[in-house]
Structures are given as C-alpha cells and as structure tokens.
PDB file of C-alpha atoms and ligand atoms in Angstrom:
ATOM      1  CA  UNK A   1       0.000   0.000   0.000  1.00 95.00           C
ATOM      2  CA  UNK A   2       2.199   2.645  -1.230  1.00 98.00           C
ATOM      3  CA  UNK A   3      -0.891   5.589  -1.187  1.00 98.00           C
ATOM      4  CA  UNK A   4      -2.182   4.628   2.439  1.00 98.00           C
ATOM      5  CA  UNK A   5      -4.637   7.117   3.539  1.00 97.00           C
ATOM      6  CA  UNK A   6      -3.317   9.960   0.512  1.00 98.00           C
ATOM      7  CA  UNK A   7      -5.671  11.892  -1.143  1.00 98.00           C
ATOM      8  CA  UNK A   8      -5.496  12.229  -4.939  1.00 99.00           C
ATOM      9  CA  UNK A   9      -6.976  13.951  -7.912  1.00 99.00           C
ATOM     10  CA  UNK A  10      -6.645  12.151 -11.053  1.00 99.00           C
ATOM     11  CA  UNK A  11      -7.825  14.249 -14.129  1.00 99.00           C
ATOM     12  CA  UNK A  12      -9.020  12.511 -17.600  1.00 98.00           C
ATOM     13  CA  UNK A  13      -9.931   9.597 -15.548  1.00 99.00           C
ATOM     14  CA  UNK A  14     -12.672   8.424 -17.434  1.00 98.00           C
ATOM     15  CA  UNK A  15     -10.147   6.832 -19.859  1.00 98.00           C
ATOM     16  CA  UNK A  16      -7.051   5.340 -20.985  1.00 98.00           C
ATOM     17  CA  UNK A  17      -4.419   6.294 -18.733  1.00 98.00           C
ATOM     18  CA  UNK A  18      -5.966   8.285 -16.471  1.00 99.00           C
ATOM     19  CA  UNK A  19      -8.115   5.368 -15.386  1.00 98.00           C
ATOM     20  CA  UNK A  20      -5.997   3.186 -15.029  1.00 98.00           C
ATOM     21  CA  UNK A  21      -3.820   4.970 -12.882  1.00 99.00           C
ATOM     22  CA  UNK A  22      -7.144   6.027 -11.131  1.00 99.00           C
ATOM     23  CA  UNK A  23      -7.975   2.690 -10.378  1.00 98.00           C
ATOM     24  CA  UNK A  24      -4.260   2.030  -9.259  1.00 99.00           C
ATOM     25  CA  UNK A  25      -3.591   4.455  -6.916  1.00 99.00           C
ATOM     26  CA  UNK A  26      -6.942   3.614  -5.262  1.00 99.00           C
ATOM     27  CA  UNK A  27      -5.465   0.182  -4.909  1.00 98.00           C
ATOM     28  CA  UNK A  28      -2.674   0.984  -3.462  1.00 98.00           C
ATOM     29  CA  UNK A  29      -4.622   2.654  -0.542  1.00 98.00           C
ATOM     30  CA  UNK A  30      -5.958   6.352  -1.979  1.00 98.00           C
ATOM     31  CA  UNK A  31      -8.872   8.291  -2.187  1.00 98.00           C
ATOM     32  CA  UNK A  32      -9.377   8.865  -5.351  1.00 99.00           C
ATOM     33  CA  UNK A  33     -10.977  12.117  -7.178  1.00 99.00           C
ATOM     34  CA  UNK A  34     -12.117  10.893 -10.536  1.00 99.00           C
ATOM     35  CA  UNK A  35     -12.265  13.981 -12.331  1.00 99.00           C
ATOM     36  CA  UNK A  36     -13.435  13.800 -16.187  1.00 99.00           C
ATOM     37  CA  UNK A  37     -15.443  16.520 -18.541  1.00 98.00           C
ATOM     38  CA  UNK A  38     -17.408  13.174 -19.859  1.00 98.00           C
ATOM     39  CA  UNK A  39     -19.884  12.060 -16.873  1.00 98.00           C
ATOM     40  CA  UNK A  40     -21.010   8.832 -17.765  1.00 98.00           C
ATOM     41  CA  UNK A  41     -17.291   7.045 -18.480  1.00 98.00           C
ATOM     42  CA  UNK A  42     -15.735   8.534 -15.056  1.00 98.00           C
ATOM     43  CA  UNK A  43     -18.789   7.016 -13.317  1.00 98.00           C
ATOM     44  CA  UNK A  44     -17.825   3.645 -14.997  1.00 98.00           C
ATOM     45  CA  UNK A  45     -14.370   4.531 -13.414  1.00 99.00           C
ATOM     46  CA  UNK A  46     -15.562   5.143 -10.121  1.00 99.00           C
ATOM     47  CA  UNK A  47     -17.923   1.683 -10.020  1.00 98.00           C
ATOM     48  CA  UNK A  48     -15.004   0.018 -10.625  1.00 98.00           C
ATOM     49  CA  UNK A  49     -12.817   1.359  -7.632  1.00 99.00           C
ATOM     50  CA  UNK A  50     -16.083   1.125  -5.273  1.00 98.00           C
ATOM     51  CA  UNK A  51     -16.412  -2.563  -6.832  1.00 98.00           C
ATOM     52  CA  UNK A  52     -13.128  -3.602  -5.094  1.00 98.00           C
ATOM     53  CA  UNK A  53     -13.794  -2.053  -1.687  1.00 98.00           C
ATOM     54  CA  UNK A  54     -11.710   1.250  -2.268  1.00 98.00           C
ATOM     55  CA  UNK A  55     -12.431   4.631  -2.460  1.00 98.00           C
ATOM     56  CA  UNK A  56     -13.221   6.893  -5.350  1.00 98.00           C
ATOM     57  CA  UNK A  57     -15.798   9.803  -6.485  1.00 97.00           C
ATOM     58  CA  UNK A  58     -16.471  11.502  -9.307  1.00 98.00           C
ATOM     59  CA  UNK A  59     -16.170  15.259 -10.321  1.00 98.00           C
ATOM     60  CA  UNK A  60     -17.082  16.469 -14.030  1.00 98.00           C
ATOM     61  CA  UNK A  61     -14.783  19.095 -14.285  1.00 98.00           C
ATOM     62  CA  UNK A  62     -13.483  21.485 -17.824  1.00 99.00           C
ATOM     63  CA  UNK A  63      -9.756  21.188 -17.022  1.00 99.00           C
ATOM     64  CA  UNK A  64      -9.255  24.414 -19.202  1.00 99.00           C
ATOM     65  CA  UNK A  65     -12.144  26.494 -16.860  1.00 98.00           C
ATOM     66  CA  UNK A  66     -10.809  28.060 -13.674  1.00 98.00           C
ATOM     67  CA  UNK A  67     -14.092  28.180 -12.249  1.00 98.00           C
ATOM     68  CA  UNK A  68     -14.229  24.378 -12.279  1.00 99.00           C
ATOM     69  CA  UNK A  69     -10.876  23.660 -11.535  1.00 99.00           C
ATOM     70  CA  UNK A  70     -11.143  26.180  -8.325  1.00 98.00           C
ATOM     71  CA  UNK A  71     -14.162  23.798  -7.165  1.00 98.00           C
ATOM     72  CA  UNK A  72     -12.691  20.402  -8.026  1.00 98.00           C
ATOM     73  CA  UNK A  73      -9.751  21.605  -5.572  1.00 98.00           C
ATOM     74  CA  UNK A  74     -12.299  23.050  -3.070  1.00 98.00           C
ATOM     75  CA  UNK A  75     -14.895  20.047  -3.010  1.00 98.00           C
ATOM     76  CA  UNK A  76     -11.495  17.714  -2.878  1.00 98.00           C
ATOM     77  CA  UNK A  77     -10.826  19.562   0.964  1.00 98.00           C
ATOM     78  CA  UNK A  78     -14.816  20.027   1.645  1.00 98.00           C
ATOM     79  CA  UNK A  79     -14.634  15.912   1.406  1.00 98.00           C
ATOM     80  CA  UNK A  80     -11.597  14.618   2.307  1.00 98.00           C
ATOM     81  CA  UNK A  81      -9.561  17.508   4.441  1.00 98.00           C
ATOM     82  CA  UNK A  82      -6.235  17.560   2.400  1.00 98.00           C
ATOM     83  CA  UNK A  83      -5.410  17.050  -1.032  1.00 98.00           C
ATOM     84  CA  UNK A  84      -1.732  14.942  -1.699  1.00 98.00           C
ATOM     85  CA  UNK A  85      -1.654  14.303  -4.904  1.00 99.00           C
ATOM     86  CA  UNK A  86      -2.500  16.065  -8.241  1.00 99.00           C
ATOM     87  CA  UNK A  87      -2.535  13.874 -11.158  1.00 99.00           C
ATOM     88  CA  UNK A  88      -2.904  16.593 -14.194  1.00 99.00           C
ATOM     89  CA  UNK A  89      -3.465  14.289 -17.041  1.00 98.00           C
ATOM     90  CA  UNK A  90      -6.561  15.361 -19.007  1.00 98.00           C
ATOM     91  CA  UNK A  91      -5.865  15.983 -22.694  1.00 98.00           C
ATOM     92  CA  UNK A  92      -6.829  16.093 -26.385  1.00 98.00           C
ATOM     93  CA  UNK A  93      -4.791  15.917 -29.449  1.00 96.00           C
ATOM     94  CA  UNK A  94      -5.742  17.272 -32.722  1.00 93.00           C
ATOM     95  CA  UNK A  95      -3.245  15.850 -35.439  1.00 93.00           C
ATOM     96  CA  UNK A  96      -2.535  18.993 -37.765  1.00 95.00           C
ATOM     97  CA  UNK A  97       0.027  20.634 -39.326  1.00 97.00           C
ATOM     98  CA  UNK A  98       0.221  24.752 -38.073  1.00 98.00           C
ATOM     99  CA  UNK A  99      -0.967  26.216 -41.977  1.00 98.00           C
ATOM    100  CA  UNK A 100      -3.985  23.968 -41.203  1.00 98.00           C
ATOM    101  CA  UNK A 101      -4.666  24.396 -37.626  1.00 98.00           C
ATOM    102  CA  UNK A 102      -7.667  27.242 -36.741  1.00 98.00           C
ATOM    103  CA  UNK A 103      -7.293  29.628 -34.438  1.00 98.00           C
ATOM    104  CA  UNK A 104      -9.825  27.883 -32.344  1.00 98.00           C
ATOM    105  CA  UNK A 105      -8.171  24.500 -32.944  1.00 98.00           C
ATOM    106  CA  UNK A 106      -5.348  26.064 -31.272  1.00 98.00           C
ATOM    107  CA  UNK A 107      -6.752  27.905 -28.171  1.00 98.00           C
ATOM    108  CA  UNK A 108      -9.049  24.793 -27.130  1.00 98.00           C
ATOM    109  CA  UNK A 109      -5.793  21.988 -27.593  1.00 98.00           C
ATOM    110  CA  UNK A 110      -3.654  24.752 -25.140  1.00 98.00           C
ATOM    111  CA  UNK A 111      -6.268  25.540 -23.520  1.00 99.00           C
ATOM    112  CA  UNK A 112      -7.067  21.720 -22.248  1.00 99.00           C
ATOM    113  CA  UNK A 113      -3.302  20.374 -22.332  1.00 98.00           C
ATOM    114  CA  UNK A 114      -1.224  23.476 -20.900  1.00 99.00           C
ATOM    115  CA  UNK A 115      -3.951  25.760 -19.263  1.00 99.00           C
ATOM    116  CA  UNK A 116      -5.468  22.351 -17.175  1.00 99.00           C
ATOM    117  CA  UNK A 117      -2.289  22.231 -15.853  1.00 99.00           C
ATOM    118  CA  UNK A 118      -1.406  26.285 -14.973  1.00 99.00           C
ATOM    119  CA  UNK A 119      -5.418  25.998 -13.337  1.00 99.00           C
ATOM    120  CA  UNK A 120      -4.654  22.365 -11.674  1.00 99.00           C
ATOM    121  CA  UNK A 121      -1.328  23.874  -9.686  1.00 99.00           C
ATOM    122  CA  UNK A 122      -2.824  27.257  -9.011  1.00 98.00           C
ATOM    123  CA  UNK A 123      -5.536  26.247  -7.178  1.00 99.00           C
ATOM    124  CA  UNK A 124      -4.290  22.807  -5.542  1.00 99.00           C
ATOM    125  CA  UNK A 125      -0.527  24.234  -3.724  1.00 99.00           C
ATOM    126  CA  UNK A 126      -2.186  26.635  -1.661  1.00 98.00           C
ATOM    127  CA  UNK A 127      -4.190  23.305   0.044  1.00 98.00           C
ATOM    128  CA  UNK A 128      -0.300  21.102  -0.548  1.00 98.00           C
ATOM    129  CA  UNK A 129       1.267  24.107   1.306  1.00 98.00           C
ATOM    130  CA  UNK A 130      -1.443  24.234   3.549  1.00 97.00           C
ATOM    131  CA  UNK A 131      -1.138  20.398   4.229  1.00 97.00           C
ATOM    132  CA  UNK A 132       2.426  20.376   4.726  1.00 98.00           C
ATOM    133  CA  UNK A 133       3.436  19.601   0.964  1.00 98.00           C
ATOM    134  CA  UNK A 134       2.358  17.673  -1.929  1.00 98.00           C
ATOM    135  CA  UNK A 135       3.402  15.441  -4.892  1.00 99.00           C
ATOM    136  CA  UNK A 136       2.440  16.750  -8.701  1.00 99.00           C
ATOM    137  CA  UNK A 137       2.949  14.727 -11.967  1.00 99.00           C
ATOM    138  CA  UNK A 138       1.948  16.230 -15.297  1.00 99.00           C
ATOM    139  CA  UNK A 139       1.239  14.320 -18.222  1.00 99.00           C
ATOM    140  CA  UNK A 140       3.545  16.192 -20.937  1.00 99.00           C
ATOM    141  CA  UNK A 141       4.155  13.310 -24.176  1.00 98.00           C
ATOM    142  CA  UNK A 142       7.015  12.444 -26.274  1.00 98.00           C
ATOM    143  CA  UNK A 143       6.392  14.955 -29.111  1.00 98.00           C
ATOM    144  CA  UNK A 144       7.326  17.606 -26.460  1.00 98.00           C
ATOM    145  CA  UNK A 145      11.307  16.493 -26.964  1.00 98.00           C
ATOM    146  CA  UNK A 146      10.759  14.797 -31.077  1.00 97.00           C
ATOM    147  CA  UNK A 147       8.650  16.102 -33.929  1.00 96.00           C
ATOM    148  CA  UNK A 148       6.416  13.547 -35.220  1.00 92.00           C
ATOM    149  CA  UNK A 149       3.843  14.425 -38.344  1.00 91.00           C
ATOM    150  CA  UNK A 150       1.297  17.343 -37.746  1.00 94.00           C
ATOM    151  CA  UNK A 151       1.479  18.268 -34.234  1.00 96.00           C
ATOM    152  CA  UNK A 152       1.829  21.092 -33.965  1.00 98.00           C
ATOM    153  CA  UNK A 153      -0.383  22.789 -31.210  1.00 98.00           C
ATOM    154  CA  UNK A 154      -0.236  19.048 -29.486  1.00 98.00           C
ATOM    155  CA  UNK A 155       3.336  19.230 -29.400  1.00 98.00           C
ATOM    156  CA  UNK A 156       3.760  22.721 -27.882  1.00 98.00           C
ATOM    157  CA  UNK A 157       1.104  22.577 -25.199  1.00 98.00           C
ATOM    158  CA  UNK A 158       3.498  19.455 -23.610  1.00 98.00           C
ATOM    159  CA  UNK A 159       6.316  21.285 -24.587  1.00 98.00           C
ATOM    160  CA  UNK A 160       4.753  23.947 -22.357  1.00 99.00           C
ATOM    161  CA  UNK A 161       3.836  21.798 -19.595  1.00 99.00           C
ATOM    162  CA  UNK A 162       7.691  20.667 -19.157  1.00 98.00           C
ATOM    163  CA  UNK A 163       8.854  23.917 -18.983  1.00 98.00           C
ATOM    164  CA  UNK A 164       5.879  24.968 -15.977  1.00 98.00           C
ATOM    165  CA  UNK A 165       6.324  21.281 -14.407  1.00 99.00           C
ATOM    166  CA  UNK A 166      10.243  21.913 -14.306  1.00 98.00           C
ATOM    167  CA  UNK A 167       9.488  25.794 -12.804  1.00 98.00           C
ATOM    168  CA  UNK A 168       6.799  24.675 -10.430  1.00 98.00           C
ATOM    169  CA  UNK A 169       9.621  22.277  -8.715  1.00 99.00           C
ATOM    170  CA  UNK A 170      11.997  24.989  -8.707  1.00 98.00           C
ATOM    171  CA  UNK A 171       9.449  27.605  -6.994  1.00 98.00           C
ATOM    172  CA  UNK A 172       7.413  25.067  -4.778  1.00 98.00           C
ATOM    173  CA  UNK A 173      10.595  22.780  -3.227  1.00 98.00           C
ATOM    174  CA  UNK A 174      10.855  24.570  -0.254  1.00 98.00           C
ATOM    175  CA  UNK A 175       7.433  23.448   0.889  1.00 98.00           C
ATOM    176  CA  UNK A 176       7.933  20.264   0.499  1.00 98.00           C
ATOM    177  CA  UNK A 177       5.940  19.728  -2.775  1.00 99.00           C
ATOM    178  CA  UNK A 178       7.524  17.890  -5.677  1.00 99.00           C
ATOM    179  CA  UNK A 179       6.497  18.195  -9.222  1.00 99.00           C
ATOM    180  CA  UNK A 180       7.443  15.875 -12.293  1.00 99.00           C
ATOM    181  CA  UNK A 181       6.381  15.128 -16.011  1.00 98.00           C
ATOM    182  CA  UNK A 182       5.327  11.815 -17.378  1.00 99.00           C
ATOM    183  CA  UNK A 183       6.516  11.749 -21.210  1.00 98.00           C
ATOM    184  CA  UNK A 184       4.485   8.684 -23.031  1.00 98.00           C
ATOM    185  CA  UNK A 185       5.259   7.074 -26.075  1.00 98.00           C
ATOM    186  CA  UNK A 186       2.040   5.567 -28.264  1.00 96.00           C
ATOM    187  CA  UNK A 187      -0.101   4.120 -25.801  1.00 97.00           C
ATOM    188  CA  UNK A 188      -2.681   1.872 -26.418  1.00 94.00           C
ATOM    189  CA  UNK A 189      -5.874   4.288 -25.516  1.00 97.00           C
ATOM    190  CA  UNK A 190      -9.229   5.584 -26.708  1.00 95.00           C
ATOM    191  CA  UNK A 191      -7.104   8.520 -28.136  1.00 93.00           C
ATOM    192  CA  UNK A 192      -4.569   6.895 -29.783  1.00 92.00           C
ATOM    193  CA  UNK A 193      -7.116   4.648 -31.609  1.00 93.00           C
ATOM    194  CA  UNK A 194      -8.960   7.835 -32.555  1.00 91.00           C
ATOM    195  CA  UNK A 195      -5.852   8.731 -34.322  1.00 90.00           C
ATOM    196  CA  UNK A 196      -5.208   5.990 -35.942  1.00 91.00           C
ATOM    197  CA  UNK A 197      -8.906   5.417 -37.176  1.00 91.00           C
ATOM    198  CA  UNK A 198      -8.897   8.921 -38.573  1.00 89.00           C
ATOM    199  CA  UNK A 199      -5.643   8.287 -40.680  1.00 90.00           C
ATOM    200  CA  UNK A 200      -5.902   7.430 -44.332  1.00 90.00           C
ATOM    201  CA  UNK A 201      -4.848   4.002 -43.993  1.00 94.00           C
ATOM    202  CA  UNK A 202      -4.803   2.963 -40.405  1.00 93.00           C
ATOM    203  CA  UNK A 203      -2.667  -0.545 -40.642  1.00 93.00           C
ATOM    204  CA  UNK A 204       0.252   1.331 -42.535  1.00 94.00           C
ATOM    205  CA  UNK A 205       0.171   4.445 -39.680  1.00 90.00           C
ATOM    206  CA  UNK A 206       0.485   2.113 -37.154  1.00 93.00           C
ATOM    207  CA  UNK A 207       3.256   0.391 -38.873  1.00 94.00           C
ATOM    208  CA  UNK A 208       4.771   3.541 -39.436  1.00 91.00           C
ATOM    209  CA  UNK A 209       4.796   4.533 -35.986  1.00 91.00           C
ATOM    210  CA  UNK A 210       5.861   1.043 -34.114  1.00 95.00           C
ATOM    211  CA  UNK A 211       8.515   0.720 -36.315  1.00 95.00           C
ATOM    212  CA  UNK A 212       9.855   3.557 -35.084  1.00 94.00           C
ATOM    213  CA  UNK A 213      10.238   2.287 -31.855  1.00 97.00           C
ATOM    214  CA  UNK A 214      13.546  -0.132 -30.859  1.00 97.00           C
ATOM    215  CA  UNK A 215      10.573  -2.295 -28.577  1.00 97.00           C
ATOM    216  CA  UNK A 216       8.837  -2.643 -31.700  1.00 96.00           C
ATOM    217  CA  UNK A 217       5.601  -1.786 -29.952  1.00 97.00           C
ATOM    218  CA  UNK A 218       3.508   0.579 -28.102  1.00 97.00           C
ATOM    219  CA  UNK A 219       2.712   0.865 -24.339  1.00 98.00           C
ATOM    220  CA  UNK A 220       0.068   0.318 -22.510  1.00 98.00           C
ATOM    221  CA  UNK A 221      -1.600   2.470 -20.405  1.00 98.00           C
ATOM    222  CA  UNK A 222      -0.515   0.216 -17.119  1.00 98.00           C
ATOM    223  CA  UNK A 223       2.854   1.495 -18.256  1.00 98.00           C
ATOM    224  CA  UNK A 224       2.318   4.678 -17.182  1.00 98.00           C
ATOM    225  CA  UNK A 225       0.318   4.472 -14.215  1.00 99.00           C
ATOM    226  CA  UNK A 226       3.124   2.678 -12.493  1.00 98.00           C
ATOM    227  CA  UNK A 227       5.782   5.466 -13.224  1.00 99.00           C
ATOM    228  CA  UNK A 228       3.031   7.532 -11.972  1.00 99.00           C
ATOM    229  CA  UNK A 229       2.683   5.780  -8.638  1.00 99.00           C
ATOM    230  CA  UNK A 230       6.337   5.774  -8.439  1.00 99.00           C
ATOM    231  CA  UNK A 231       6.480   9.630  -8.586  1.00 99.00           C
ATOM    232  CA  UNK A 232       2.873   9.837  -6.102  1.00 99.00           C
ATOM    233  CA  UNK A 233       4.962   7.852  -3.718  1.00 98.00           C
ATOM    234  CA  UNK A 234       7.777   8.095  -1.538  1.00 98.00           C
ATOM    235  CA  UNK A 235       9.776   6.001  -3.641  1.00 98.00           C
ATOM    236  CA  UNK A 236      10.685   8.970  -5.626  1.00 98.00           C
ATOM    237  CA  UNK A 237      11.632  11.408  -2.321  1.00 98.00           C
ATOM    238  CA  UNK A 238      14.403  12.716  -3.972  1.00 98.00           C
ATOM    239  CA  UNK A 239      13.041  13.375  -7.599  1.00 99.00           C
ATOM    240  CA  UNK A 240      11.754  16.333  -8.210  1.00 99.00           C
ATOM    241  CA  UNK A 241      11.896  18.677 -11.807  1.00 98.00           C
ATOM    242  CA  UNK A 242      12.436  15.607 -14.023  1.00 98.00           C
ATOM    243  CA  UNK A 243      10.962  14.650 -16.954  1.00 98.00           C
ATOM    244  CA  UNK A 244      10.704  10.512 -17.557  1.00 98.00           C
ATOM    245  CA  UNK A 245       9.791   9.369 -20.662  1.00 98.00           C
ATOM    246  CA  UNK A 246       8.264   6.260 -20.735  1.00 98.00           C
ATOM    247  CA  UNK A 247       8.413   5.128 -24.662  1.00 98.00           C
ATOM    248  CA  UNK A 248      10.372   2.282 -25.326  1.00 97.00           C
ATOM    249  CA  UNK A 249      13.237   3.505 -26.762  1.00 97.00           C
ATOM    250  CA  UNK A 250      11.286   6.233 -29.184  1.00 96.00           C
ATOM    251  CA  UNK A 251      13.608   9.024 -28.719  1.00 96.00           C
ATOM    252  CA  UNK A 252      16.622   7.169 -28.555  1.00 95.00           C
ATOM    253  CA  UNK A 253      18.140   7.101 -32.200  1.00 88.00           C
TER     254      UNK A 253
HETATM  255  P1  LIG B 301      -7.996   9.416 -23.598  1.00 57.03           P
HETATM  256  O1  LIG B 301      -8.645  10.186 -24.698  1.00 57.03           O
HETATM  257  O2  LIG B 301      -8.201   7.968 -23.526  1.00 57.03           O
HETATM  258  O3  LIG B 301      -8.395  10.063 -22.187  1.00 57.03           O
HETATM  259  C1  LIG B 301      -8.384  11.460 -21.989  1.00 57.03           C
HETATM  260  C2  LIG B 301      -9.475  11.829 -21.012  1.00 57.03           C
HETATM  261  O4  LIG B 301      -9.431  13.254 -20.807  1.00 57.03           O
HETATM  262  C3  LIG B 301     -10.881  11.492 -21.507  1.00 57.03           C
HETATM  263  O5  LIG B 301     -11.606  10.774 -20.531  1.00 57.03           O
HETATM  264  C4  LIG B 301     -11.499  12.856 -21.772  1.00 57.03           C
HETATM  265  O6  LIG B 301     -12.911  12.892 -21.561  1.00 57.03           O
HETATM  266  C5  LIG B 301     -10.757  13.714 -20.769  1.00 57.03           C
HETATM  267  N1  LIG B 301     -10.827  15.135 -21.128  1.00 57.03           N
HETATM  268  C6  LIG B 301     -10.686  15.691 -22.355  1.00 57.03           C
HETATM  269  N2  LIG B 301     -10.883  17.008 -22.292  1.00 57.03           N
HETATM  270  C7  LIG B 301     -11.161  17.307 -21.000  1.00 57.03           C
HETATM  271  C8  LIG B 301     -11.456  18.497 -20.304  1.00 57.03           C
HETATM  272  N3  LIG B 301     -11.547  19.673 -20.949  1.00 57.03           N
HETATM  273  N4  LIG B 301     -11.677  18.431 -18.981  1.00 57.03           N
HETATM  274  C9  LIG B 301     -11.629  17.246 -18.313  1.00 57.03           C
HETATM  275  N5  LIG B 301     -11.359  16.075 -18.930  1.00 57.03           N
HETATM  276  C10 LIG B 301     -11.132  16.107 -20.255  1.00 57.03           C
HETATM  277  O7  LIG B 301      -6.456   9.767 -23.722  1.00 57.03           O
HETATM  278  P2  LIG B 301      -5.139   9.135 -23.060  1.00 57.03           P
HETATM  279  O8  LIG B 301      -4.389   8.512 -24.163  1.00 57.03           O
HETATM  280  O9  LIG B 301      -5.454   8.367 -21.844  1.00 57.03           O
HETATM  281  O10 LIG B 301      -4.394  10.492 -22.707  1.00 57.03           O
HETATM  282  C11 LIG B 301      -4.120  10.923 -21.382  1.00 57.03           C
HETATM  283  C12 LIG B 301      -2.987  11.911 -21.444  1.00 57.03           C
HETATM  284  O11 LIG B 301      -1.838  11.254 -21.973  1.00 57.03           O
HETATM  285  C13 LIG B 301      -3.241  13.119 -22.343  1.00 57.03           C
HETATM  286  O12 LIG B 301      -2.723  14.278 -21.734  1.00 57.03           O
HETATM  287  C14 LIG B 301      -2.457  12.788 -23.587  1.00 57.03           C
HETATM  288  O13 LIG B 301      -2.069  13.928 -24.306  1.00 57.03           O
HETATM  289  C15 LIG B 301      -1.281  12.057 -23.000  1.00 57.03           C
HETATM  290  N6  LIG B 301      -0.562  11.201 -23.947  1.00 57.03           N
HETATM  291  C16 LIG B 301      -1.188  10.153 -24.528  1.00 57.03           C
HETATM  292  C17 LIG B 301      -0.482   9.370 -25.424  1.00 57.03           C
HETATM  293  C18 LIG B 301      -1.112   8.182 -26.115  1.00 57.03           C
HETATM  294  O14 LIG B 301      -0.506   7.649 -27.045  1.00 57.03           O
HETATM  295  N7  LIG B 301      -2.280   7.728 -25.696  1.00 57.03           N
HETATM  296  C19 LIG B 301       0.849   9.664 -25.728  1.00 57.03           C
HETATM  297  C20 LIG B 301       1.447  10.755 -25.098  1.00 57.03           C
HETATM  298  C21 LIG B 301       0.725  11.510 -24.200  1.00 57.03           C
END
C-alpha cells in the first residue's frame, strides 16, 4: 500500500491512462478524485474502484475552466480535508500541421493540455502548502522532446507543460511539494485509436509509428500508471523537476 490514507486527484480519468492509474492508486490505498469533462465514463471509473472495496468519487470538471478547476480543488478539501496528490493528465490531441490548424483548434488543444495544468497547480498548492506539501505529476508526451507528423499545437502545449512542471519544482521545493512530467510514447488508448482510425490508412500508420520504436511496440496504459505511482509515492523522495519518458526507446536514435 504505497498511497495509504493519501488523497489524490486524477484528471481525464474516465479513460485510458488516467483510469488506469485512477484505479491504481486507489489500490494501493488512496482516495481517489475521478475527475473527467465526460460524466457517464468517469462514473464507470468510479464503479469500478467502489467494486473492489476502495475509495473513489467523481467530479465532471473542464480542465481548461478556472471556475471548475477552483471547485474540483475546493470540493477535494470540503470531502476529504487535504489534497496529496495532483494527477494533471486530461488531454486532447488534434493531429494537424500549423498552416492547417484554426485559431480555435489552437486555443481549445492549449487551452485543455497546458492551461489544465497552470489551473490544476494554481488552485491545488495553496491546500499542498497548507497540508504540509504535496506530490504533482503532469502528463507532458514524447512529441514535447521529437517532432512527429502534424502536431503542432499538441506538441507545444506538452512542450509547455515541461517547462511549468520543471518551474513549479523549482518555486514550490521549499514546501515540500515535488512536481514531475510523465513523457508517453504511443499508448494503447481511446485517443490513440482515434488517431489511428482517422488516418488514411490505419494498418500502414500504425506500422509507421511502431517501427519507429527499438521495442517494436507501443505501451500500454498500465505502463504509465506505475511510473506515476512511483512519482505519487515516496519512492521517488528525492526526484523532483524531471521529466521521464516512458516510450520504449522512441527518442533514442
Ligand atoms: P484518452 O482520450 O483515452 O483520455 C483522456 C481523457 O481526458 C478522456 O476521458 C477525456 O474525456 C478527458 N478530457 C478531455 N478534455 C477534458 C477536459 N476539458 N476536462 C476534463 N477532462 C477532459 O487519452 P489518453 O491517451 O489516456 O491520454 C491521457 C494523457 O496522456 C493526455 O494528456 C495525452 O495527451 C497524453 N498522452 C497520450 C499518449 C497516447 O498515445 N495515448 C501519448 C502521449 C501523451
């Protein structure tokens, strides 16, 4: 029980990796705030957790609205008292190239990807300092460090959210809260499959991409949750600032 009697928020947890790390920190002993803009798949997420005999419940929150993100944070010490943990992993990807991305396209993939994450820290390390310190991992991607086709706002709202997670560890040490970033490869999720299904010709995209990769596969979303609990736990006390990429060798060569 690495998360005994820890309190943590776990945005885009109605899917993919948020859920499963959702369902794995709650197993490992946490409270878990199941926070998703889509109602019905974070309640599936929360049934689950209750299933098992552990702890979870469920706020639909817009990661990009400060409003919401200001009540997530307060209903999180209403309920529980404390808040240890801020998972900020909520995200969308829209696969363009910049000549072809909209204005709007823009502000909505920042505003959900890098914004979440400015609204997530502002309003949760008052209640870490508060509490005595905290523990916040940010899920950034690999196209923040390599260009891949067409990402452009994708790849600078995590290239953003290294730089903030990298300052916020800098600014927030001395109270005893650590903050790192989570760098995936492809993993195996709803929006990875969405991307795929939208290319041309799916089988050859995905051939494309895993060839890329020295594992000669992609991850799964397990794969991540468990570098997450690493950094959530005490087993990373003396990591702070750091970005780990978890990709299989993507960025290597
Ligand atoms: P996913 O689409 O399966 O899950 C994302 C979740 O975020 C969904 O439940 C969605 O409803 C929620 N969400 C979207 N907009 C929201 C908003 N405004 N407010 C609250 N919730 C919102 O995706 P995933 O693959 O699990 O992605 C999780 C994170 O991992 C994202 O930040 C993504 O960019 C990042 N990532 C994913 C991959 C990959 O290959 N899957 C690779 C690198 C990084």
């Amino acid at each position: 029980m690495k998360l005994k009697n820890k309190v943590a928020i776990v945005t885009g947890a109605g899917s993919g990796i948020g859920r499963t790390t959702a369902r794995m920190f709650a197993a490992e002993g946490a409270s878990v705030v199941v926070v998703d803009i889509e109602k019905k798949t974070a309640e599936e997420t929360v049934d689950s957790i209750r299933k098992r005999g552990q702890d979870a419940f469920f706020l639909r929150t817009d990661v990009s609205k400060g409003s919401d993100m200001e009540a997530m944070v307060a209903q999180t010490i209403q309920k529980y008292g404390k808040l240890d943990i801020l998972f900020n992993n909520a995200g969308i990807d829209i696969a363009k190239p910049i000549v072809e991305t909209t204005e709007a396209e823009w502000d909505r993939t920042l505003n959900i990807n890098l914004k979440g994450v400015f609204w997530g820290c502002k309003f949760s390390l008052p209640a870490m300092m508060d509490g005595g310190g905290g523990i916040i991992i940010n899920t950034a991607s690999i196209l923040a460090h390599v260009a891949s086709p067409n990402q452009a706002a994708y790849s600078a709202s995590k290239g953003g959210i290294v730089a903030l997670t990298r300052q916020i560890a800098y600014d927030y040490a001395s109270y005893n809260v650590r903050a790192n970033c989570i760098s995936p490869g492809d993993i195996m999720t709803p929006m990875a499959k969405n991307f795929f299904d939208s290319c041309e010709d799916p089988e050859e995209r995905m051939k494309f991409f895993t060839d890329r990769y020295p594992m000669k596969r992609f991850g799964e979303p397990s794969e991540i949750a468990r570098v997450a609990l690493f950094l959530a736990s005490d087993d990373s006390s003396f990591i702070t600032g750091q970005v780990i990429k978890v990709e299989g060798g993507f960025s290597i060569w």
